[in-house]
PDB file of C-alpha atoms in Angstrom:
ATOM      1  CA  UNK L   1     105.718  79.578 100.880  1.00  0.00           C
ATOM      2  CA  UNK L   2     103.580  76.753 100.704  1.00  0.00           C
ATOM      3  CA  UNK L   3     100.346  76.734  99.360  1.00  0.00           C
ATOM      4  CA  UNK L   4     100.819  80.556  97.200  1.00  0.00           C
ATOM      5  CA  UNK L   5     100.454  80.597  94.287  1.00  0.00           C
ATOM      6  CA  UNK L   6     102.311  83.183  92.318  1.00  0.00           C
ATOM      7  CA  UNK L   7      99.959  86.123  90.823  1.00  0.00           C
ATOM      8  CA  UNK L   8     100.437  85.673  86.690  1.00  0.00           C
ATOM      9  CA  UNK L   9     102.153  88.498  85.933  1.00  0.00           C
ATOM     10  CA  UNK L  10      99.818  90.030  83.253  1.00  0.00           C
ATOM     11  CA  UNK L  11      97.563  90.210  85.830  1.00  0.00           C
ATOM     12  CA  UNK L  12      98.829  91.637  87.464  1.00  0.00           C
ATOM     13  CA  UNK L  13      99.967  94.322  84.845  1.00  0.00           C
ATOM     14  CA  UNK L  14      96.401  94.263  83.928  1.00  0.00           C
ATOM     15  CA  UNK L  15      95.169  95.123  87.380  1.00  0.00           C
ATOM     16  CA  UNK L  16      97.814  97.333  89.123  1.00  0.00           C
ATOM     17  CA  UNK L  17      99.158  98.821  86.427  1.00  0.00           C
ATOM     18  CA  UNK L  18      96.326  99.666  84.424  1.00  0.00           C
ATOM     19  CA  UNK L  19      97.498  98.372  81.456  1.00  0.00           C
ATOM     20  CA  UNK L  20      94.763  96.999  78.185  1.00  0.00           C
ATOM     21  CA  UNK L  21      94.719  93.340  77.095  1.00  0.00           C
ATOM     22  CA  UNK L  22      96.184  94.509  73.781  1.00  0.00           C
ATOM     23  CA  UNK L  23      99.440  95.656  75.357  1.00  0.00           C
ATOM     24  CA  UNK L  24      99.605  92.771  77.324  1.00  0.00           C
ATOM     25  CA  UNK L  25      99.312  90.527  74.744  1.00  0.00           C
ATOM     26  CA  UNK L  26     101.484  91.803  72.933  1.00  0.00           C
ATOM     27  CA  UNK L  27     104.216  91.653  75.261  1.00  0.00           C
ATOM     28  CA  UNK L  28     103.525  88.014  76.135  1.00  0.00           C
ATOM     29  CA  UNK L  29     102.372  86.383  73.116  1.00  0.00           C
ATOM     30  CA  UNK L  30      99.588  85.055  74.633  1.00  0.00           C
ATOM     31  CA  UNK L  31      96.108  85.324  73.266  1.00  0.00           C
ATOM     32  CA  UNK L  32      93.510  87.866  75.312  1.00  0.00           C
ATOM     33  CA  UNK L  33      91.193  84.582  75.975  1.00  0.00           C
ATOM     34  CA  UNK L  34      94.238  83.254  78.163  1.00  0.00           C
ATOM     35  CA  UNK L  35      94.878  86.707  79.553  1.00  0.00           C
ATOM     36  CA  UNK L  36      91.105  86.585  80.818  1.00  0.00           C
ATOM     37  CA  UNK L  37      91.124  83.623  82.049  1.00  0.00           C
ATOM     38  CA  UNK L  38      94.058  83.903  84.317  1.00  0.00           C
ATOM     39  CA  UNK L  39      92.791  87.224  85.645  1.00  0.00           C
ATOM     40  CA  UNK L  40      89.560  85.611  86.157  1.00  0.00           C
ATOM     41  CA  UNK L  41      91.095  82.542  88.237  1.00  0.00           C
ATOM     42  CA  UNK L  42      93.114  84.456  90.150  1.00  0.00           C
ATOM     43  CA  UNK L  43      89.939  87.015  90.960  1.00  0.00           C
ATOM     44  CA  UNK L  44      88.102  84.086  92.238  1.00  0.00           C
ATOM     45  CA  UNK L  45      91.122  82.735  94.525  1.00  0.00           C
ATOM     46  CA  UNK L  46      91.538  86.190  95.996  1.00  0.00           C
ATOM     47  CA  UNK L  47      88.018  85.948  96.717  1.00  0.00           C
ATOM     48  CA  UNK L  48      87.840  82.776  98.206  1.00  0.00           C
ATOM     49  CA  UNK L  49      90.688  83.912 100.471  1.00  0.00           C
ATOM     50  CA  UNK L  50      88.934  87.066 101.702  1.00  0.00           C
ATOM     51  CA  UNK L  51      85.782  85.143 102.837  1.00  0.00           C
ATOM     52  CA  UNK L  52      88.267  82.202 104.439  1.00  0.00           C
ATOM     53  CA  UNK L  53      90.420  84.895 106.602  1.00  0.00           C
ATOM     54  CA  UNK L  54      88.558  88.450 106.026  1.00  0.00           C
ATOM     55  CA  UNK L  55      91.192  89.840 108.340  1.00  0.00           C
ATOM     56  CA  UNK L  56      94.206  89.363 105.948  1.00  0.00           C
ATOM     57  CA  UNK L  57      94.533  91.658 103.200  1.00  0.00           C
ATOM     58  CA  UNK L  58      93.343  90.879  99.928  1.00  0.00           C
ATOM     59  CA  UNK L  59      95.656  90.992  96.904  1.00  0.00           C
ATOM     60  CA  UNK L  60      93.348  91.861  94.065  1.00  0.00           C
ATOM     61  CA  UNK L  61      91.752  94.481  96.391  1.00  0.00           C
ATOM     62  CA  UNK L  62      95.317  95.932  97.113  1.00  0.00           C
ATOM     63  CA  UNK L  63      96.251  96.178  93.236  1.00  0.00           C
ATOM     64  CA  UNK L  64      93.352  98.233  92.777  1.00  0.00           C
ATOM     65  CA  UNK L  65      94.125 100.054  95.438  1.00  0.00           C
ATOM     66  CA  UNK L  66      97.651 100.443  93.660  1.00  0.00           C
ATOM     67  CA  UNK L  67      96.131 101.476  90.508  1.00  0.00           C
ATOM     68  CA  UNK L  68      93.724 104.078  91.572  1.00  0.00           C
ATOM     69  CA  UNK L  69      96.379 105.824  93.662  1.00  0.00           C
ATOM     70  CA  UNK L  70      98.989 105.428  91.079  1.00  0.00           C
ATOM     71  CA  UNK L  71      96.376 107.346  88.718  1.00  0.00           C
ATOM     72  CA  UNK L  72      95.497 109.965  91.713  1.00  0.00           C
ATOM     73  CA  UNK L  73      99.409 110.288  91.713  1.00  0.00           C
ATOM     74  CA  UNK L  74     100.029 111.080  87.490  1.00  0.00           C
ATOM     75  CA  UNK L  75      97.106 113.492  88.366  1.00  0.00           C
ATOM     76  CA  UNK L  76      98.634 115.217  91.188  1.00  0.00           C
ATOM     77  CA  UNK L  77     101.781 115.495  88.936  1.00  0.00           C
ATOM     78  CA  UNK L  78     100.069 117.037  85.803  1.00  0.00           C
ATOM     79  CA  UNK L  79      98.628 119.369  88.351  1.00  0.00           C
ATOM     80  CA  UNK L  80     101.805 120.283  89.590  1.00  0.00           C
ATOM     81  CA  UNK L  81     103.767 120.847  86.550  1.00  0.00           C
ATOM     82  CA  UNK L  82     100.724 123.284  84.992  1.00  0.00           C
ATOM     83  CA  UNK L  83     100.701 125.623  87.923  1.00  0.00           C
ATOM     84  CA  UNK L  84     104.522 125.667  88.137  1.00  0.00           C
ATOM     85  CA  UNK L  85     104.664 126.584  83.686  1.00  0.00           C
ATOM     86  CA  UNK L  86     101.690 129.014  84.687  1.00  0.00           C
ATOM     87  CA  UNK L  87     103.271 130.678  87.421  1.00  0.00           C
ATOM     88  CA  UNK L  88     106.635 130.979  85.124  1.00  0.00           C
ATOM     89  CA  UNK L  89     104.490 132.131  82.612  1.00  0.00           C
ATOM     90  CA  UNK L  90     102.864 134.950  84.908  1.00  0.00           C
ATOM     91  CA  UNK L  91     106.490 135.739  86.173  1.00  0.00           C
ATOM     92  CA  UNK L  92     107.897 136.253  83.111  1.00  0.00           C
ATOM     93  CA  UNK L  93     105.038 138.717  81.821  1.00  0.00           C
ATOM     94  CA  UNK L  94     105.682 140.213  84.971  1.00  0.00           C
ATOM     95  CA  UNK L  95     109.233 140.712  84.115  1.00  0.00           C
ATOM     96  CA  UNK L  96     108.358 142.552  80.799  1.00  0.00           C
ATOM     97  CA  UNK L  97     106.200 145.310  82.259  1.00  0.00           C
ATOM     98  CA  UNK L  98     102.953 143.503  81.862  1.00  0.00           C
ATOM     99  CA  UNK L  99     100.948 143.856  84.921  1.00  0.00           C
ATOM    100  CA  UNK L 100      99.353 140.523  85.409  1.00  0.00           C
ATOM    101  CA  UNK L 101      96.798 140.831  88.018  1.00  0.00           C
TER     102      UNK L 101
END
């Protein structure tokens, strides 16, 4: 594709996935100043893209997007797996002859 750049991909851990600037770094071996940077530069292109076409999607928009219903997601999962050990939980008192009401 001519003209696209390539999102850097710590930011785009940094951004979608949610993921610190100490973690990042750390897996890079770059320093956080760099890290910054990039994710600044490619915050201002995705900007300058949305007010050149507002109709096409914008990337860093999306990756939020990603991240906050990734997190709504691990939520909905913790959620999940409490009411399924409390309903066990209930069962099994259940089972013993203690009315759990």
């Amino acid at each position: 594709m001519a003209g696209k750049k390539a999102t850097p991909l710590p930011c785009r851990s940094f951004n979608e996935e949610g993921r610190t600037y100490k973690s990042i770094t750390a897996e890079y071996g770059v320093s956080k100043a760099s890290i910054s940077k990039w994710c600044s530069e490619f915050s201002k292109e995705c900007q300058m893209k949305a007010q050149a076409n507002p109709d096409a999607p914008n990337e860093m928009e999306l990756m939020k997007e990603n991240l906050r219903l990734r997190k709504e997601l691990e939520e909905a999962k913790k959620e999940n797996l409490f009411l399924k050990k409390r309903r066990h939980s209930l069962r099994r008192k259940s089972i013993r002859g203690l009315s759990v009401h």
